Amino acid sequence: MELHRLIDPTFDLEGFIIYASITIGILDSRVNFHEAEEFLRAAEIANYNAKEQGLQYPTVVYDPSIQIKALERFHMKIELRQAISEQQLQLFYQPIVDLSAFQVLGFEALIRWQHPQRGWILPDKFIPLAEQTGLIIPLGDWILGAPCRQLSIWQYQFLDYLPLSLSVDLSGIQLHERDIVSKIIHHYQSLQGLQVTLKLEITESMLMINTQTIINSLEELHAVGIKISIDDFVTGYSSLSYLPDLPVDSLKIDRSFVSCMEKEKCSLGIIQTIITLAHTLGLNVIAEGVETVSEMKILGSLVCKYKQGYLFYRPMPPHQIEDWL
Ligand code: G
Ligand code: MN
């Protein structure tokens, strides 16, 4: 920590203010290694780990479990490439409901990986890896394109039950791509003529870097009719002041808030405030991860109209959605 304290303050280099920070990987010299390369590799692995964890003072001491994790990550990277080419990735669809109108508002498309040995893997286990490796670019494009194609098929099959909205999660890396706006509009155009609304779900943390560029892109998307939703609301580095400047249509209250509602320590006041704030700004509110009847009732009493969660429907593969529709 002492080293970090020495390095962290800004310093002046010929009139330029320099911000420097270091990450440190430490290795106990008593480890059972023989070759210099083994020592260096282990220190490197610890250092890499320190970088990844986003600690305030990024220092990690090597232990063998870190190496096992690094190896697992390495294998997973290779497998993920294969998964894409061998089409092991699948989209599931989770309905979002409006109970007051007994209606389904639409679906959120959620990606799943059917791993040949490990079974179904959830996106939080592999999307960060896809982001680190750049695989998120082709993958993200597919996550946008495939549900658009699916929804246009459903529009013709189940005309009576629609219009629907289709929500798709966007990665921050995608938003920084230079031609992202035209790519998304291209997918959106495949829905035109249909009564489907496309909603992009972004998280607050995506707005932290290049904020103005991101806002400009979102505005271009919004101008053609694409809706924007803020996902996992209040878990990020929320700065409520940016909200009125964003072309946002809805907020999704994070699952962690919903699941704490029945607990003693929970502040319902915060949830109520979010809902009131959203309504004041003319935004829709969707509660995520509703699992129990009493969560549903509390949300109802807080006038949260739209809900999504296992209590209503789990994410389903397309054939199951078709049976259900
Ligand atoms: O980050 P985002 O909010 O898009 O995450 C959605 C994830 O939450 C999906 O992987 C989905 O399967 C999961 N999910 C959806 N509904 C529920 C629920 O009621 N409970 C739990 N634990 N997870 C849910
Ligand atoms: Mn989402």
Coordinates of C-alpha atoms and ligand atoms in Angstrom, one line a residue:
M1 CA 0.0 0.0 0.0
E2 CA 2.9 2.3 0.8
L3 CA 4.2 1.9 -2.8
H4 CA 0.8 2.8 -4.2
R5 CA 0.7 5.9 -1.9
L6 CA 4.0 7.0 -3.3
I7 CA 3.1 6.5 -6.9
D8 CA -0.6 7.6 -6.9
P9 CA -0.3 11.3 -6.4
T10 CA -0.2 13.3 -9.6
F11 CA 3.1 14.9 -10.6
D12 CA 4.2 17.6 -12.8
L13 CA 6.3 16.7 -15.8
E14 CA 7.5 19.8 -17.6
G15 CA 4.2 21.4 -17.2
F16 CA 2.1 18.3 -17.9
I17 CA 0.1 16.8 -15.0
I18 CA 0.8 13.1 -15.0
Y19 CA -1.6 10.6 -13.4
A20 CA 0.3 7.3 -12.8
S21 CA -0.8 4.2 -11.0
I22 CA 0.7 0.7 -10.7
T23 CA -0.6 -2.8 -10.2
I24 CA 1.6 -5.2 -8.2
G25 CA 1.9 -8.9 -8.3
I26 CA 3.8 -10.4 -5.3
L27 CA 5.4 -13.8 -5.1
D28 CA 6.6 -15.5 -1.9
S29 CA 10.2 -16.6 -2.6
R30 CA 9.7 -19.8 -0.7
V31 CA 7.4 -21.2 -3.4
N32 CA 8.5 -24.5 -4.8
F33 CA 9.7 -23.1 -8.2
H34 CA 13.2 -23.7 -9.7
E35 CA 13.3 -21.7 -13.0
A36 CA 13.4 -17.9 -13.2
E37 CA 10.6 -18.1 -15.8
E38 CA 8.3 -19.9 -13.3
F39 CA 8.8 -17.0 -10.8
L40 CA 8.2 -14.4 -13.5
R41 CA 5.1 -16.2 -14.8
A42 CA 3.6 -16.5 -11.3
A43 CA 4.2 -12.8 -10.5
E44 CA 2.7 -11.9 -13.9
I45 CA -0.4 -13.9 -13.1
A46 CA -0.8 -12.2 -9.7
N47 CA -0.3 -8.8 -11.4
Y48 CA -2.9 -9.6 -14.0
N49 CA -5.3 -10.6 -11.3
A50 CA -4.6 -7.3 -9.5
K51 CA -5.5 -5.4 -12.7
E52 CA -8.7 -7.4 -13.2
Q53 CA -10.1 -6.9 -9.7
G54 CA -10.4 -3.1 -9.9
L55 CA -9.1 -2.8 -6.3
Q56 CA -8.3 0.6 -4.8
Y57 CA -4.7 -0.5 -4.2
P58 CA -4.2 -3.2 -6.8
T59 CA -1.8 -5.7 -5.2
V60 CA -2.3 -9.4 -5.3
V61 CA -0.1 -12.1 -3.7
Y62 CA 0.3 -15.2 -5.8
D63 CA -1.2 -18.4 -4.7
P64 CA -1.8 -21.6 -6.8
S65 CA -5.5 -21.1 -6.9
I66 CA -5.0 -17.9 -9.0
Q67 CA -3.0 -20.0 -11.5
I68 CA -5.8 -22.5 -11.7
K69 CA -8.3 -19.7 -12.4
A70 CA -6.0 -18.2 -15.0
L71 CA -5.8 -21.6 -16.7
E72 CA -9.5 -22.0 -16.6
R73 CA -9.9 -18.6 -18.2
F74 CA -7.5 -19.5 -20.9
H75 CA -9.4 -22.7 -21.7
M76 CA -12.7 -20.9 -21.6
K77 CA -11.4 -18.3 -24.2
I78 CA -10.6 -21.1 -26.6
E79 CA -14.0 -22.8 -25.9
L80 CA -15.9 -19.6 -26.4
R81 CA -14.4 -19.2 -29.9
Q82 CA -15.5 -22.7 -30.7
A83 CA -18.9 -22.1 -29.1
I84 CA -19.5 -19.3 -31.6
S85 CA -18.4 -21.2 -34.6
E86 CA -20.2 -24.4 -33.5
Q87 CA -23.4 -22.5 -32.6
Q88 CA -23.5 -23.6 -29.0
L89 CA -24.9 -20.1 -28.1
Q90 CA -28.6 -19.8 -27.9
L91 CA -31.1 -17.0 -27.2
F92 CA -33.7 -17.4 -24.6
Y93 CA -36.7 -15.0 -24.2
Q94 CA -38.1 -13.8 -20.9
P95 CA -41.5 -12.2 -21.0
I96 CA -42.0 -8.8 -19.3
V97 CA -45.5 -8.4 -17.9
D98 CA -48.0 -5.7 -17.2
L99 CA -50.2 -7.3 -14.6
S100 CA -52.7 -4.4 -14.4
A101 CA -53.6 -5.0 -18.0
F102 CA -53.0 -8.8 -18.0
Q103 CA -50.6 -8.2 -20.8
V104 CA -47.2 -9.2 -21.9
L105 CA -45.3 -6.0 -22.8
G106 CA -42.5 -7.9 -24.6
F107 CA -39.5 -10.0 -24.3
E108 CA -35.9 -9.6 -23.2
A109 CA -33.5 -11.7 -25.3
L110 CA -31.0 -13.4 -23.0
I111 CA -28.0 -15.4 -24.3
R112 CA -27.1 -18.8 -22.9
W113 CA -24.2 -21.1 -23.7
Q114 CA -24.9 -24.8 -24.0
H115 CA -21.5 -26.1 -23.0
P116 CA -20.9 -29.7 -24.2
Q117 CA -19.6 -30.7 -20.7
R118 CA -20.8 -28.1 -18.3
G119 CA -24.4 -27.7 -19.4
W120 CA -26.0 -24.2 -19.6
I121 CA -23.7 -21.3 -18.7
L122 CA -25.2 -17.9 -17.9
P123 CA -23.9 -14.7 -19.6
D124 CA -22.3 -13.2 -16.5
K125 CA -19.9 -16.1 -16.6
F126 CA -18.7 -15.5 -20.2
I127 CA -19.7 -12.1 -21.4
P128 CA -16.8 -10.4 -19.5
L129 CA -14.4 -12.8 -21.2
A130 CA -15.9 -12.0 -24.6
E131 CA -15.4 -8.3 -23.7
Q132 CA -11.7 -8.9 -22.8
T133 CA -11.0 -10.8 -26.0
G134 CA -12.9 -8.6 -28.4
L135 CA -15.2 -11.6 -29.2
I136 CA -18.1 -9.4 -28.0
I137 CA -18.1 -7.5 -31.3
P138 CA -19.3 -10.4 -33.5
L139 CA -21.2 -11.9 -30.6
G140 CA -23.0 -8.6 -29.8
D141 CA -23.9 -8.2 -33.4
W142 CA -25.5 -11.7 -33.4
I143 CA -27.3 -11.0 -30.1
L144 CA -28.9 -8.0 -31.8
G145 CA -29.6 -9.6 -35.2
A146 CA -30.9 -13.0 -34.2
P147 CA -33.8 -11.8 -32.0
C148 CA -34.8 -9.3 -34.6
R149 CA -35.2 -12.1 -37.1
Q150 CA -37.0 -14.2 -34.5
L151 CA -39.5 -11.4 -33.7
S152 CA -40.3 -10.9 -37.3
I153 CA -41.2 -14.6 -37.6
W154 CA -43.4 -14.4 -34.5
Q155 CA -45.1 -11.3 -35.8
Y156 CA -46.5 -13.2 -38.7
Q157 CA -47.3 -16.3 -36.6
F158 CA -48.9 -14.7 -33.6
L159 CA -50.4 -11.5 -35.0
D160 CA -53.2 -11.3 -32.4
Y161 CA -50.8 -11.2 -29.4
L162 CA -48.6 -8.4 -30.6
P163 CA -47.3 -5.6 -30.7
L164 CA -44.4 -6.5 -28.6
S165 CA -41.2 -4.9 -27.5
L166 CA -37.9 -6.6 -27.8
S167 CA -35.2 -5.8 -25.3
V168 CA -31.6 -6.6 -26.0
D169 CA -28.6 -6.1 -23.7
L170 CA -25.8 -4.0 -25.1
S171 CA -22.2 -4.2 -24.0
G172 CA -20.2 -1.1 -23.2
I173 CA -17.5 -2.3 -25.6
Q174 CA -20.1 -2.4 -28.4
L175 CA -21.2 1.2 -27.7
H176 CA -17.6 2.3 -28.3
E177 CA -17.4 0.8 -31.8
R178 CA -17.2 3.4 -34.4
D179 CA -20.0 2.1 -36.7
I180 CA -22.3 0.9 -33.9
V181 CA -25.1 3.3 -34.7
S182 CA -25.4 2.2 -38.3
K183 CA -25.1 -1.5 -37.3
I184 CA -27.9 -1.2 -34.8
I185 CA -30.1 0.8 -37.2
H186 CA -29.5 -1.9 -39.9
H187 CA -30.9 -4.5 -37.5
Y188 CA -33.7 -2.2 -36.5
Q189 CA -34.7 -1.8 -40.1
S190 CA -35.4 -5.5 -40.4
L191 CA -38.3 -4.9 -37.9
Q192 CA -39.8 -2.0 -39.8
G193 CA -43.3 -2.7 -41.1
L194 CA -43.8 -4.8 -38.0
Q195 CA -45.3 -3.6 -34.8
V196 CA -42.2 -4.4 -32.7
T197 CA -40.4 -1.9 -30.6
L198 CA -36.7 -2.4 -30.2
K199 CA -35.3 -1.5 -26.8
L200 CA -31.6 -1.4 -26.0
E201 CA -30.6 -2.1 -22.4
I202 CA -27.5 -0.2 -21.3
T203 CA -25.9 0.1 -17.8
E204 CA -24.9 3.3 -16.1
S205 CA -21.3 2.3 -16.0
M206 CA -21.2 2.5 -19.8
L207 CA -21.7 6.2 -19.6
M208 CA -18.5 6.7 -17.6
I209 CA -16.1 6.9 -20.5
N210 CA -16.5 9.1 -23.5
T211 CA -19.9 10.2 -22.1
Q212 CA -20.7 12.8 -24.7
T213 CA -19.9 10.4 -27.6
I214 CA -22.1 7.8 -26.1
I215 CA -24.9 10.2 -25.5
N216 CA -24.7 11.3 -29.2
S217 CA -24.9 7.7 -30.4
L218 CA -27.9 7.1 -28.1
E219 CA -29.6 10.2 -29.4
E220 CA -29.1 9.1 -33.0
L221 CA -30.6 5.7 -32.2
H222 CA -33.5 7.3 -30.3
A223 CA -34.2 9.6 -33.2
V224 CA -35.0 6.7 -35.5
G225 CA -37.4 5.2 -32.9
I226 CA -35.2 2.8 -30.9
K227 CA -36.0 2.9 -27.2
I228 CA -33.3 3.0 -24.5
S229 CA -33.5 1.4 -21.1
I230 CA -31.1 1.6 -18.2
D231 CA -30.5 -1.9 -16.8
D232 CA -29.5 -2.8 -13.3
F233 CA -30.5 0.7 -12.2
V234 CA -28.7 2.0 -9.0
T235 CA -26.1 -0.7 -8.9
G236 CA -23.7 1.4 -11.0
Y237 CA -22.0 4.6 -10.2
S238 CA -25.2 6.4 -10.3
S239 CA -25.2 10.1 -10.9
L240 CA -28.8 11.0 -11.1
S241 CA -28.0 14.3 -12.6
Y242 CA -27.2 12.8 -16.0
L243 CA -30.7 11.3 -16.3
P244 CA -32.6 14.3 -17.8
D245 CA -29.9 14.7 -20.4
L246 CA -30.2 11.1 -21.7
P247 CA -32.6 9.9 -24.4
V248 CA -33.9 7.2 -22.0
D249 CA -37.4 5.6 -22.0
S250 CA -37.2 3.3 -19.0
L251 CA -35.4 2.2 -15.9
K252 CA -35.0 -1.4 -14.8
I253 CA -34.8 -1.7 -11.0
D254 CA -32.0 -4.2 -10.3
R255 CA -32.8 -7.6 -8.9
S256 CA -30.8 -7.0 -5.8
F257 CA -33.2 -4.2 -4.8
V258 CA -36.3 -6.4 -5.5
S259 CA -34.9 -9.3 -3.5
C260 CA -34.1 -7.2 -0.5
M261 CA -37.6 -5.7 -0.3
E262 CA -38.9 -8.3 2.2
K263 CA -35.9 -8.1 4.4
E264 CA -35.8 -6.0 7.6
K265 CA -32.9 -3.8 6.6
C266 CA -34.3 -2.9 3.2
S267 CA -35.1 0.7 2.5
L268 CA -38.4 0.7 0.6
G269 CA -37.9 4.5 0.6
I270 CA -35.1 4.2 -2.0
I271 CA -37.2 2.0 -4.3
Q272 CA -40.2 4.3 -3.9
T273 CA -37.9 7.3 -4.7
I274 CA -36.6 5.6 -7.9
I275 CA -40.1 4.9 -9.1
T276 CA -41.3 8.4 -8.3
L277 CA -38.2 9.9 -10.0
A278 CA -38.7 7.8 -13.1
H279 CA -42.4 8.8 -13.3
T280 CA -41.6 12.5 -12.8
L281 CA -39.1 12.2 -15.7
G282 CA -41.8 10.4 -17.8
L283 CA -40.0 7.1 -17.8
N284 CA -41.4 3.6 -17.4
V285 CA -40.1 1.4 -14.6
I286 CA -39.6 -2.3 -14.8
A287 CA -38.7 -4.4 -11.8
E288 CA -36.3 -7.2 -12.5
G289 CA -36.0 -10.6 -10.8
V290 CA -39.4 -10.7 -9.1
E291 CA -39.5 -14.2 -7.5
T292 CA -42.2 -14.1 -4.8
V293 CA -45.9 -13.0 -4.5
S294 CA -45.1 -10.6 -1.7
E295 CA -42.4 -8.9 -3.8
M296 CA -45.0 -8.5 -6.5
K297 CA -47.5 -7.1 -4.1
I298 CA -45.0 -4.6 -2.6
L299 CA -44.1 -3.5 -6.1
G300 CA -47.8 -3.1 -7.0
S301 CA -48.3 -0.9 -3.9
L302 CA -45.3 1.2 -5.0
V303 CA -47.0 1.6 -8.4
C304 CA -44.4 -0.2 -10.4
K305 CA -46.4 -1.4 -13.4
Y306 CA -44.0 -3.6 -15.4
K307 CA -42.3 -6.7 -14.0
Q308 CA -40.0 -9.5 -15.0
G309 CA -38.9 -12.5 -13.0
Y310 CA -39.2 -16.2 -12.3
L311 CA -42.5 -15.7 -10.5
F312 CA -44.1 -15.0 -13.9
Y313 CA -41.9 -16.6 -16.5
R314 CA -38.3 -17.9 -16.7
P315 CA -36.3 -17.2 -19.8
M316 CA -37.5 -19.7 -22.4
P317 CA -36.1 -21.1 -25.6
P318 CA -38.0 -20.1 -28.8
H319 CA -40.0 -23.4 -29.2
Q320 CA -41.3 -23.0 -25.6
I321 CA -42.3 -19.4 -26.3
E322 CA -44.2 -20.6 -29.4
D323 CA -46.1 -23.2 -27.3
W324 CA -46.9 -20.6 -24.7
L325 CA -48.0 -18.0 -27.2
Ligands
G1 O1 -28.2 -7.9 -16.4 P1 -29.7 -8.3 -16.7 O2 -30.6 -7.6 -15.8 O3 -30.0 -8.2 -18.2 O4 -29.7 -9.8 -16.3 C1 -30.8 -10.6 -16.6 C2 -30.4 -12.0 -16.0 O5 -31.2 -12.2 -14.8 C3 -30.7 -13.1 -16.9 O6 -29.6 -14.0 -17.0 C4 -31.9 -13.8 -16.3 O7 -31.9 -15.2 -16.6 C5 -31.8 -13.5 -14.9 N1 -33.1 -13.5 -14.2 C6 -34.3 -13.1 -14.8 N2 -35.3 -13.2 -13.9 C7 -34.8 -13.6 -12.8 C8 -35.3 -13.9 -11.5 O8 -36.5 -13.8 -11.2 N3 -34.4 -14.3 -10.5 C9 -33.1 -14.4 -10.8 N4 -32.3 -14.9 -9.8 N5 -32.6 -14.2 -12.0 C10 -33.4 -13.8 -13.0
MN2 MN -31.1 -6.7 -19.2

